[in-house]
């Protein structure tokens, strides 16, 4: 899909692709910028240990970019599944029960996908801190943009988790996801603060 | 350009496209999500005045999306011009003087482009507040993602303005841009806070 087609699809009144897809793609852009900085000929001090740290960060970030692009598509599919479940017939008690089960299953998918996006962004932002510390200073603004995009992507994913979690009935799942959401959000905030300190 | 090609270009060790281009595209994604919400059949209360406000916001945001895509390309060109200027010969005094002039001219271009990106994002976030207030509540998370992406894009653009402004010698220009930067950043922060209140 071209960038122009993506923008047109986001702008169309169809509910998908929506914010979850845009967030995942923004995260993938952020990850790509971090990879760029790890690939520059010079690092911050050019020390061997620093170059090794950047190479390790790059090896962790690269698969996350592809994962975020898969999640961009998965978000659209998960939301379409929720809408399809809500459109199921509800004339009889059996139909009502089947529809409720389908909605719950679809909402769980629509929660798991942005949760996975948030996990991917948290991981990439953690490595963003490494890139901010050890990367070539001439690319500091690229790292800053990368962190900002990954943070916006993670925040957007977290908001989508919350919305879909609201409609779920499985209390054990809700509790577990709520706890992980809090932990991931705290880690994202801490990584961002450390990265911004390193860039300042 | 496909999204995959964009990500590969961002990830390559070539300095362009870099953070300025990624920021502008993220802003265009945010603007596109806002346009999506203005196009939904239902608004928040379905009042006529509300639908008119959304239609006006849409008319202002739509051209900004195209403008941000132009700025994404312009950012790459402006940065390439800076690098080309630094590569000019500096063997003689005449060459040194010509190189200094070329660098100053190129840095001014590389400041004007992200400043224009910041202006575009500020404008779109201002309308994001309108969409947050009057748009269909079912799309609240899309509006939240849109505002987050536009904010990250504006912050990234502001950082690029600052970096290039540092190298400029024209004090009048530096003072004027510094003042506008402060005003735009304050407006962005205020719009975001109001939009988030409307979405809460």
GROMACS .gro file of C-alpha atoms in nm:
model
  400
    1UNK     CA    1   0.000   0.000   0.000
    2UNK     CA    2   0.131   0.346  -0.088
    3UNK     CA    3   0.155   0.619   0.176
    4UNK     CA    4  -0.107   0.817  -0.020
    5UNK     CA    5  -0.344   0.515  -0.019
    6UNK     CA    6  -0.287   0.471   0.355
    7UNK     CA    7  -0.378   0.836   0.422
    8UNK     CA    8  -0.688   0.809   0.202
    9UNK     CA    9  -0.795   0.489   0.384
   10UNK     CA   10  -0.746   0.655   0.724
   11UNK     CA   11  -0.941   0.963   0.609
   12UNK     CA   12  -1.236   0.765   0.466
   13UNK     CA   13  -1.545   0.743   0.689
   14UNK     CA   14  -1.505   0.362   0.707
   15UNK     CA   15  -1.412   0.283   1.069
   16UNK     CA   16  -1.110   0.076   0.958
   17UNK     CA   17  -0.824   0.137   0.922
   18UNK     CA   18  -0.839   0.361   1.228
   19UNK     CA   19  -0.629   0.485   1.514
   20UNK     CA   20  -0.488   0.145   1.607
   21UNK     CA   21  -0.347   0.094   1.258
   22UNK     CA   22  -0.212   0.450   1.240
   23UNK     CA   23  -0.048   0.408   1.581
   24UNK     CA   24   0.125   0.083   1.480
   25UNK     CA   25   0.256   0.239   1.158
   26UNK     CA   26   0.381   0.546   1.347
   27UNK     CA   27   0.561   0.308   1.584
   28UNK     CA   28   0.716   0.130   1.285
   29UNK     CA   29   0.840   0.468   1.154
   30UNK     CA   30   0.991   0.540   1.496
   31UNK     CA   31   1.163   0.201   1.504
   32UNK     CA   32   1.296   0.257   1.152
   33UNK     CA   33   1.451   0.591   1.252
   34UNK     CA   34   1.622   0.421   1.547
   35UNK     CA   35   1.763   0.155   1.313
   36UNK     CA   36   1.894   0.434   1.089
   37UNK     CA   37   2.090   0.585   1.379
   38UNK     CA   38   2.236   0.245   1.477
   39UNK     CA   39   2.363   0.213   1.118
   40UNK     CA   40   2.557   0.542   1.106
   41UNK     CA   41   2.933   0.502   1.061
   42UNK     CA   42   3.007   0.692   1.382
   43UNK     CA   43   2.857   0.637   1.727
   44UNK     CA   44   2.870   0.889   2.011
   45UNK     CA   45   3.226   0.816   2.129
   46UNK     CA   46   3.318   0.546   1.871
   47UNK     CA   47   3.410   0.309   2.157
   48UNK     CA   48   3.384  -0.062   2.070
   49UNK     CA   49   3.147  -0.131   2.359
   50UNK     CA   50   2.919   0.145   2.237
   51UNK     CA   51   2.907   0.007   1.884
   52UNK     CA   52   2.828  -0.339   2.025
   53UNK     CA   53   2.542  -0.193   2.232
   54UNK     CA   54   2.401  -0.021   1.921
   55UNK     CA   55   2.430  -0.342   1.716
   56UNK     CA   56   2.243  -0.533   1.987
   57UNK     CA   57   1.971  -0.266   2.000
   58UNK     CA   58   1.939  -0.280   1.621
   59UNK     CA   59   1.899  -0.659   1.629
   60UNK     CA   60   1.613  -0.621   1.878
   61UNK     CA   61   1.442  -0.330   1.699
   62UNK     CA   62   1.448  -0.467   1.342
   63UNK     CA   63   1.199  -0.752   1.399
   64UNK     CA   64   0.975  -0.515   1.595
   65UNK     CA   65   0.927  -0.298   1.286
   66UNK     CA   66   0.790  -0.594   1.092
   67UNK     CA   67   0.581  -0.697   1.392
   68UNK     CA   68   0.426  -0.349   1.413
   69UNK     CA   69   0.336  -0.362   1.044
   70UNK     CA   70   0.163  -0.700   1.105
   71UNK     CA   71  -0.017  -0.545   1.402
   72UNK     CA   72  -0.130  -0.252   1.185
   73UNK     CA   73  -0.319  -0.504   0.967
   74UNK     CA   74  -0.426  -0.717   1.264
   75UNK     CA   75  -0.584  -0.410   1.428
   76UNK     CA   76  -0.805  -0.354   1.123
   77UNK     CA   77  -0.905  -0.724   1.117
   78UNK     CA   78  -0.976  -0.729   1.492
   79UNK     CA   79  -1.199  -0.422   1.473
   80UNK     CA   80  -1.382  -0.559   1.169
   81UNK     CA   81  -1.446  -0.880   1.369
   82UNK     CA   82  -1.599  -0.677   1.654
   83UNK     CA   83  -1.832  -0.497   1.416
   84UNK     CA   84  -1.928  -0.827   1.248
   85UNK     CA   85  -2.009  -0.979   1.589
   86UNK     CA   86  -2.236  -0.686   1.680
   87UNK     CA   87  -2.423  -0.737   1.349
   88UNK     CA   88  -2.507  -1.103   1.430
   89UNK     CA   89  -2.880  -1.184   1.460
   90UNK     CA   90  -3.038  -1.157   1.805
   91UNK     CA   91  -3.398  -1.267   1.746
   92UNK     CA   92  -3.391  -1.584   1.961
   93UNK     CA   93  -3.228  -1.666   2.296
   94UNK     CA   94  -2.984  -1.899   2.119
   95UNK     CA   95  -2.891  -1.626   1.872
   96UNK     CA   96  -2.850  -1.378   2.158
   97UNK     CA   97  -2.619  -1.616   2.346
   98UNK     CA   98  -2.413  -1.690   2.034
   99UNK     CA   99  -2.388  -1.317   1.957
  100UNK     CA  100  -2.272  -1.238   2.311
  101UNK     CA  101  -2.004  -1.509   2.290
  102UNK     CA  102  -1.891  -1.380   1.949
  103UNK     CA  103  -1.873  -1.021   2.077
  104UNK     CA  104  -1.669  -1.127   2.379
  105UNK     CA  105  -1.430  -1.327   2.161
  106UNK     CA  106  -1.392  -1.041   1.913
  107UNK     CA  107  -1.340  -0.782   2.187
  108UNK     CA  108  -1.069  -1.001   2.334
  109UNK     CA  109  -0.892  -1.003   1.995
  110UNK     CA  110  -0.936  -0.627   1.972
  111UNK     CA  111  -0.774  -0.596   2.316
  112UNK     CA  112  -0.488  -0.839   2.252
  113UNK     CA  113  -0.377  -0.663   1.931
  114UNK     CA  114  -0.319  -0.313   2.076
  115UNK     CA  115  -0.171  -0.476   2.390
  116UNK     CA  116   0.085  -0.643   2.164
  117UNK     CA  117   0.142  -0.307   1.989
  118UNK     CA  118   0.206  -0.146   2.328
  119UNK     CA  119   0.451  -0.426   2.419
  120UNK     CA  120   0.636  -0.375   2.089
  121UNK     CA  121   0.653   0.003   2.141
  122UNK     CA  122   0.774  -0.037   2.500
  123UNK     CA  123   1.052  -0.267   2.382
  124UNK     CA  124   1.156  -0.029   2.102
  125UNK     CA  125   1.149   0.274   2.335
  126UNK     CA  126   1.371   0.082   2.577
  127UNK     CA  127   1.622   0.044   2.294
  128UNK     CA  128   1.557   0.406   2.198
  129UNK     CA  129   1.719   0.491   2.530
  130UNK     CA  130   2.027   0.289   2.422
  131UNK     CA  131   2.035   0.465   2.084
  132UNK     CA  132   1.991   0.806   2.252
  133UNK     CA  133   2.286   0.732   2.481
  134UNK     CA  134   2.528   0.575   2.233
  135UNK     CA  135   2.417   0.702   1.890
  136UNK     CA  136   2.590   0.973   1.685
  137UNK     CA  137   2.491   1.310   1.834
  138UNK     CA  138   2.433   1.457   1.487
  139UNK     CA  139   2.122   1.236   1.468
  140UNK     CA  140   1.985   1.341   1.808
  141UNK     CA  141   1.675   1.499   1.653
  142UNK     CA  142   1.602   1.179   1.459
  143UNK     CA  143   1.616   0.984   1.786
  144UNK     CA  144   1.391   1.246   1.949
  145UNK     CA  145   1.132   1.211   1.671
  146UNK     CA  146   1.159   0.831   1.693
  147UNK     CA  147   1.091   0.832   2.067
  148UNK     CA  148   0.802   1.077   2.022
  149UNK     CA  149   0.639   0.860   1.755
  150UNK     CA  150   0.685   0.540   1.957
  151UNK     CA  151   0.543   0.714   2.265
  152UNK     CA  152   0.240   0.840   2.070
  153UNK     CA  153   0.195   0.490   1.924
  154UNK     CA  154   0.218   0.326   2.267
  155UNK     CA  155  -0.024   0.576   2.422
  156UNK     CA  156  -0.269   0.523   2.137
  157UNK     CA  157  -0.242   0.146   2.173
  158UNK     CA  158  -0.296   0.173   2.550
  159UNK     CA  159  -0.612   0.380   2.493
  160UNK     CA  160  -0.744   0.115   2.254
  161UNK     CA  161  -0.671  -0.160   2.506
  162UNK     CA  162  -0.869   0.031   2.770
  163UNK     CA  163  -1.170   0.088   2.545
  164UNK     CA  164  -1.203  -0.276   2.442
  165UNK     CA  165  -1.124  -0.406   2.790
  166UNK     CA  166  -1.425  -0.208   2.914
  167UNK     CA  167  -1.662  -0.433   2.719
  168UNK     CA  168  -1.511  -0.763   2.837
  169UNK     CA  169  -1.664  -0.977   3.111
  170UNK     CA  170  -1.376  -1.215   3.198
  171UNK     CA  171  -1.259  -1.059   3.524
  172UNK     CA  172  -0.934  -1.259   3.547
  173UNK     CA  173  -0.831  -1.146   3.200
  174UNK     CA  174  -0.933  -0.786   3.275
  175UNK     CA  175  -0.729  -0.784   3.594
  176UNK     CA  176  -0.421  -0.934   3.426
  177UNK     CA  177  -0.435  -0.696   3.129
  178UNK     CA  178  -0.501  -0.398   3.354
  179UNK     CA  179  -0.194  -0.484   3.559
  180UNK     CA  180   0.027  -0.532   3.251
  181UNK     CA  181  -0.104  -0.207   3.101
  182UNK     CA  182   0.003  -0.018   3.412
  183UNK     CA  183   0.347  -0.180   3.412
  184UNK     CA  184   0.406  -0.116   3.042
  185UNK     CA  185   0.291   0.245   3.065
  186UNK     CA  186   0.524   0.307   3.359
  187UNK     CA  187   0.817   0.152   3.168
  188UNK     CA  188   0.738   0.364   2.859
  189UNK     CA  189   0.736   0.680   3.069
  190UNK     CA  190   1.064   0.587   3.238
  191UNK     CA  191   1.238   0.496   2.909
  192UNK     CA  192   1.121   0.823   2.751
  193UNK     CA  193   1.246   1.031   3.041
  194UNK     CA  194   1.586   0.858   3.034
  195UNK     CA  195   1.613   0.889   2.655
  196UNK     CA  196   1.526   1.259   2.666
  197UNK     CA  197   1.787   1.314   2.939
  198UNK     CA  198   2.047   1.139   2.722
  199UNK     CA  199   1.956   1.358   2.423
  200UNK     CA  200   1.954   1.688   2.614
  201UNK     CA  201   0.613   0.533  -0.236
  202UNK     CA  202   0.482   0.230  -0.047
  203UNK     CA  203   0.473   0.224   0.334
  204UNK     CA  204   0.731  -0.059   0.327
  205UNK     CA  205   0.962   0.151   0.105
  206UNK     CA  206   0.920   0.448   0.338
  207UNK     CA  207   1.018   0.239   0.640
  208UNK     CA  208   1.320   0.096   0.454
  209UNK     CA  209   1.428   0.447   0.352
  210UNK     CA  210   1.394   0.574   0.710
  211UNK     CA  211   1.591   0.272   0.840
  212UNK     CA  212   1.877   0.306   0.588
  213UNK     CA  213   2.193   0.475   0.717
  214UNK     CA  214   2.147   0.757   0.462
  215UNK     CA  215   2.067   1.071   0.662
  216UNK     CA  216   1.758   1.142   0.448
  217UNK     CA  217   1.472   1.078   0.478
  218UNK     CA  218   1.502   1.135   0.852
  219UNK     CA  219   1.305   1.257   1.150
  220UNK     CA  220   1.163   1.565   0.977
  221UNK     CA  221   1.008   1.354   0.702
  222UNK     CA  222   0.876   1.093   0.947
  223UNK     CA  223   0.726   1.368   1.163
  224UNK     CA  224   0.544   1.527   0.868
  225UNK     CA  225   0.402   1.190   0.758
  226UNK     CA  226   0.291   1.110   1.114
  227UNK     CA  227   0.117   1.449   1.118
  228UNK     CA  228  -0.053   1.365   0.787
  229UNK     CA  229  -0.177   1.036   0.940
  230UNK     CA  230  -0.314   1.230   1.238
  231UNK     CA  231  -0.490   1.478   1.008
  232UNK     CA  232  -0.636   1.191   0.806
  233UNK     CA  233  -0.782   1.029   1.119
  234UNK     CA  234  -0.945   1.360   1.212
  235UNK     CA  235  -1.098   1.384   0.863
  236UNK     CA  236  -1.233   1.029   0.910
  237UNK     CA  237  -1.416   1.133   1.227
  238UNK     CA  238  -1.563   1.444   1.059
  239UNK     CA  239  -1.703   1.213   0.791
  240UNK     CA  240  -1.893   0.977   1.022
  241UNK     CA  241  -2.271   0.978   0.976
  242UNK     CA  242  -2.330   1.074   1.340
  243UNK     CA  243  -2.169   1.356   1.537
  244UNK     CA  244  -2.168   1.381   1.916
  245UNK     CA  245  -2.520   1.524   1.961
  246UNK     CA  246  -2.625   1.530   1.592
  247UNK     CA  247  -2.711   1.901   1.628
  248UNK     CA  248  -2.694   2.100   1.303
  249UNK     CA  249  -2.445   2.351   1.446
  250UNK     CA  250  -2.218   2.065   1.548
  251UNK     CA  251  -2.224   1.911   1.202
  252UNK     CA  252  -2.143   2.252   1.052
  253UNK     CA  253  -1.848   2.292   1.291
  254UNK     CA  254  -1.717   1.949   1.190
  255UNK     CA  255  -1.758   2.029   0.818
  256UNK     CA  256  -1.563   2.354   0.866
  257UNK     CA  257  -1.288   2.171   1.055
  258UNK     CA  258  -1.270   1.912   0.778
  259UNK     CA  259  -1.236   2.182   0.512
  260UNK     CA  260  -0.940   2.328   0.703
  261UNK     CA  261  -0.770   1.994   0.778
  262UNK     CA  262  -0.793   1.837   0.431
  263UNK     CA  263  -0.547   2.075   0.258
  264UNK     CA  264  -0.311   2.043   0.557
  265UNK     CA  265  -0.271   1.670   0.493
  266UNK     CA  266  -0.146   1.738   0.139
  267UNK     CA  267   0.071   2.022   0.270
  268UNK     CA  268   0.233   1.789   0.526
  269UNK     CA  269   0.310   1.535   0.253
  270UNK     CA  270   0.479   1.812   0.050
  271UNK     CA  271   0.673   1.913   0.362
  272UNK     CA  272   0.783   1.550   0.413
  273UNK     CA  273   0.958   1.570   0.074
  274UNK     CA  274   1.075   1.929   0.128
  275UNK     CA  275   1.243   1.826   0.453
  276UNK     CA  276   1.454   1.568   0.271
  277UNK     CA  277   1.546   1.823   0.000
  278UNK     CA  278   1.633   2.091   0.257
  279UNK     CA  279   1.858   1.858   0.454
  280UNK     CA  280   2.029   1.736   0.135
  281UNK     CA  281   2.095   2.103   0.047
  282UNK     CA  282   2.262   2.160   0.385
  283UNK     CA  283   2.489   1.860   0.337
  284UNK     CA  284   2.573   1.972  -0.019
  285UNK     CA  285   2.664   2.319   0.109
  286UNK     CA  286   2.898   2.175   0.373
  287UNK     CA  287   3.071   1.974   0.096
  288UNK     CA  288   3.154   2.287  -0.110
  289UNK     CA  289   3.528   2.359  -0.158
  290UNK     CA  290   3.699   2.582   0.099
  291UNK     CA  291   4.053   2.613  -0.034
  292UNK     CA  292   4.048   2.989  -0.107
  293UNK     CA  293   3.898   3.286   0.078
  294UNK     CA  294   3.646   3.330  -0.205
  295UNK     CA  295   3.548   2.964  -0.179
  296UNK     CA  296   3.519   2.993   0.198
  297UNK     CA  297   3.294   3.298   0.169
  298UNK     CA  298   3.075   3.131  -0.096
  299UNK     CA  299   3.051   2.814   0.116
  300UNK     CA  300   2.949   3.011   0.425
  301UNK     CA  301   2.677   3.190   0.228
  302UNK     CA  302   2.554   2.859   0.083
  303UNK     CA  303   2.545   2.698   0.428
  304UNK     CA  304   2.351   2.990   0.575
  305UNK     CA  305   2.101   2.980   0.287
  306UNK     CA  306   2.059   2.603   0.318
  307UNK     CA  307   2.020   2.615   0.697
  308UNK     CA  308   1.751   2.877   0.653
  309UNK     CA  309   1.563   2.641   0.421
  310UNK     CA  310   1.611   2.359   0.670
  311UNK     CA  311   1.461   2.584   0.939
  312UNK     CA  312   1.170   2.715   0.732
  313UNK     CA  313   1.051   2.364   0.636
  314UNK     CA  314   1.002   2.223   0.990
  315UNK     CA  315   0.863   2.562   1.100
  316UNK     CA  316   0.598   2.523   0.832
  317UNK     CA  317   0.540   2.163   0.950
  318UNK     CA  318   0.489   2.292   1.304
  319UNK     CA  319   0.244   2.558   1.177
  320UNK     CA  320   0.050   2.289   0.990
  321UNK     CA  321   0.039   2.061   1.296
  322UNK     CA  322  -0.069   2.346   1.524
  323UNK     CA  323  -0.354   2.427   1.288
  324UNK     CA  324  -0.465   2.064   1.265
  325UNK     CA  325  -0.445   2.015   1.643
  326UNK     CA  326  -0.660   2.327   1.685
  327UNK     CA  327  -0.922   2.157   1.469
  328UNK     CA  328  -0.855   1.833   1.655
  329UNK     CA  329  -1.005   2.010   1.956
  330UNK     CA  330  -1.319   2.081   1.748
  331UNK     CA  331  -1.337   1.717   1.635
  332UNK     CA  332  -1.282   1.596   1.994
  333UNK     CA  333  -1.569   1.814   2.114
  334UNK     CA  334  -1.821   1.754   1.837
  335UNK     CA  335  -1.723   1.418   1.682
  336UNK     CA  336  -1.899   1.084   1.736
  337UNK     CA  337  -1.790   0.953   2.077
  338UNK     CA  338  -1.741   0.602   1.936
  339UNK     CA  339  -1.435   0.739   1.754
  340UNK     CA  340  -1.284   0.903   2.063
  341UNK     CA  341  -0.977   0.679   2.055
  342UNK     CA  342  -0.916   0.764   1.688
  343UNK     CA  343  -0.921   1.133   1.781
  344UNK     CA  344  -0.686   1.062   2.071
  345UNK     CA  345  -0.439   0.885   1.841
  346UNK     CA  346  -0.470   1.168   1.588
  347UNK     CA  347  -0.389   1.433   1.849
  348UNK     CA  348  -0.097   1.223   1.982
  349UNK     CA  349   0.052   1.183   1.633
  350UNK     CA  350   0.008   1.552   1.550
  351UNK     CA  351   0.164   1.648   1.885
  352UNK     CA  352   0.463   1.416   1.826
  353UNK     CA  353   0.497   1.557   1.472
  354UNK     CA  354   0.483   1.916   1.598
  355UNK     CA  355   0.734   1.847   1.876
  356UNK     CA  356   0.970   1.678   1.628
  357UNK     CA  357   0.937   1.970   1.386
  358UNK     CA  358   1.005   2.217   1.669
  359UNK     CA  359   1.323   2.027   1.764
  360UNK     CA  360   1.441   2.042   1.402
  361UNK     CA  361   1.372   2.415   1.387
  362UNK     CA  362   1.583   2.466   1.701
  363UNK     CA  363   1.878   2.262   1.572
  364UNK     CA  364   1.900   2.444   1.240
  365UNK     CA  365   1.831   2.783   1.395
  366UNK     CA  366   2.140   2.731   1.613
  367UNK     CA  367   2.367   2.743   1.307
  368UNK     CA  368   2.214   3.062   1.160
  369UNK     CA  369   2.373   3.405   1.196
  370UNK     CA  370   2.085   3.639   1.097
  371UNK     CA  371   1.982   3.763   1.442
  372UNK     CA  372   1.655   3.925   1.327
  373UNK     CA  373   1.543   3.599   1.167
  374UNK     CA  374   1.652   3.399   1.472
  375UNK     CA  375   1.459   3.628   1.706
  376UNK     CA  376   1.145   3.618   1.492
  377UNK     CA  377   1.151   3.239   1.451
  378UNK     CA  378   1.230   3.187   1.820
  379UNK     CA  379   0.928   3.398   1.913
  380UNK     CA  380   0.696   3.215   1.671
  381UNK     CA  381   0.826   2.880   1.792
  382UNK     CA  382   0.734   2.969   2.149
  383UNK     CA  383   0.386   3.090   2.046
  384UNK     CA  384   0.316   2.781   1.834
  385UNK     CA  385   0.438   2.542   2.105
  386UNK     CA  386   0.215   2.712   2.363
  387UNK     CA  387  -0.085   2.688   2.128
  388UNK     CA  388  -0.015   2.320   2.060
  389UNK     CA  389   0.001   2.245   2.433
  390UNK     CA  390  -0.325   2.437   2.497
  391UNK     CA  391  -0.510   2.269   2.206
  392UNK     CA  392  -0.394   1.924   2.325
  393UNK     CA  393  -0.505   1.987   2.681
  394UNK     CA  394  -0.849   2.107   2.566
  395UNK     CA  395  -0.888   1.817   2.323
  396UNK     CA  396  -0.797   1.563   2.590
  397UNK     CA  397  -1.047   1.723   2.830
  398UNK     CA  398  -1.317   1.696   2.564
  399UNK     CA  399  -1.233   1.329   2.507
  400UNK     CA  400  -1.220   1.235   2.876
   0.00000   0.00000   0.00000
